[in-house]
Short mmCIF file of C-alpha atoms in Angstrom, two decimals:
data_model
loop_
_atom_site.label_atom_id
_atom_site.label_comp_id
_atom_site.label_asym_id
_atom_site.label_seq_id
_atom_site.Cartn_x
_atom_site.Cartn_y
_atom_site.Cartn_z
CA UNK A 233 0.00 0.00 0.00
CA UNK A 234 1.35 3.41 -0.96
CA UNK A 235 0.85 6.45 1.22
CA UNK A 236 1.00 9.97 -0.17
CA UNK A 237 3.73 11.83 1.66
CA UNK A 238 3.43 14.83 -0.59
CA UNK A 239 0.65 15.48 -3.06
CA UNK A 240 1.53 18.88 -4.47
CA UNK A 241 5.25 19.50 -4.71
CA UNK A 242 6.90 21.45 -7.47
CA UNK A 243 10.64 21.04 -7.83
CA UNK A 244 13.35 21.27 -10.42
CA UNK A 245 15.78 19.25 -8.32
CA UNK A 246 16.87 15.80 -9.42
CA UNK A 247 17.40 14.62 -5.85
CA UNK A 248 15.93 15.08 -2.39
CA UNK A 249 17.44 14.73 1.08
CA UNK A 250 16.56 11.32 2.46
CA UNK A 251 18.87 11.41 5.48
CA UNK A 252 15.94 11.15 7.88
CA UNK A 253 14.43 8.11 6.15
CA UNK A 254 13.87 5.13 8.43
CA UNK A 255 15.54 1.81 7.65
CA UNK A 256 13.53 -0.44 5.39
CA UNK A 257 11.94 -0.26 1.96
CA UNK A 258 10.56 3.00 0.59
CA UNK A 259 8.55 3.41 -2.61
CA UNK A 260 7.89 6.42 -4.79
CA UNK A 261 6.45 7.51 -8.08
CA UNK A 262 6.25 10.84 -9.83
CA UNK A 263 4.26 12.68 -12.44
CA UNK A 264 4.66 16.01 -14.16
CA UNK A 265 2.30 18.96 -13.91
CA UNK A 266 2.14 20.91 -17.14
CA UNK A 267 1.73 24.67 -17.48
CA UNK A 268 -1.92 24.18 -18.53
CA UNK A 269 -2.60 22.44 -15.20
CA UNK A 270 -2.87 18.92 -16.63
CA UNK A 271 -0.77 16.01 -15.38
CA UNK A 272 1.25 13.28 -17.03
CA UNK A 273 0.55 9.66 -16.14
CA UNK A 274 2.20 8.39 -12.97
CA UNK A 275 5.63 6.82 -13.41
CA UNK A 276 6.21 3.22 -12.52
CA UNK A 277 6.70 2.59 -8.79
CA UNK A 278 10.34 2.68 -7.72
CA UNK A 279 11.80 1.11 -4.59
CA UNK A 280 14.85 1.95 -2.50
CA UNK A 281 15.88 0.13 0.66
CA UNK A 282 17.58 2.15 3.40
CA UNK A 283 20.03 0.23 5.59
CA UNK A 284 21.96 2.39 8.03
CA UNK A 285 23.69 -0.59 9.68
CA UNK A 286 27.44 -0.06 9.71
CA UNK A 287 29.11 -2.88 7.77
CA UNK A 288 31.61 -5.12 9.51
CA UNK A 289 35.29 -4.31 9.12
CA UNK A 290 36.79 -6.40 6.31
CA UNK A 291 39.23 -9.09 7.36
CA UNK A 292 41.67 -11.34 5.52
CA UNK A 293 42.68 -8.65 3.05
CA UNK A 294 46.05 -8.30 1.38
CA UNK A 295 47.45 -5.32 -0.46
CA UNK A 296 49.88 -5.30 -3.35
CA UNK A 297 51.15 -2.06 -4.83
CA UNK A 298 52.89 -2.18 -8.21
CA UNK A 299 54.57 1.21 -8.01
CA UNK A 300 56.35 0.93 -11.35
CA UNK A 301 53.04 0.49 -13.17
CA UNK A 302 51.06 2.84 -10.94
CA UNK A 303 48.41 0.24 -10.22
CA UNK A 304 47.12 -1.36 -7.07
CA UNK A 305 45.65 -4.81 -6.56
CA UNK A 306 43.83 -6.19 -3.57
CA UNK A 307 42.50 -9.62 -2.83
CA UNK A 308 40.07 -11.03 -0.31
CA UNK A 309 41.31 -14.25 1.20
CA UNK A 310 38.61 -16.59 2.38
CA UNK A 311 39.29 -18.38 5.66
CA UNK A 312 40.41 -21.98 5.17
#
């Protein structure tokens, strides 16, 4: 079920601040309002999942720097 959080917002921005969004799935859709007052059809429904859990620190990593070639490689070593 979708809930209208905002029903009449005009913006020219391509992004909004979602820093206060709660963890979990969020859904949205948009439509345009034309200068004559008519509206476009609604877009498809989009989903984003917010997960503010800090990831675990990686372990079993190695680092290899090939200075002569100016490249860097890293590998994840799985525990045996």
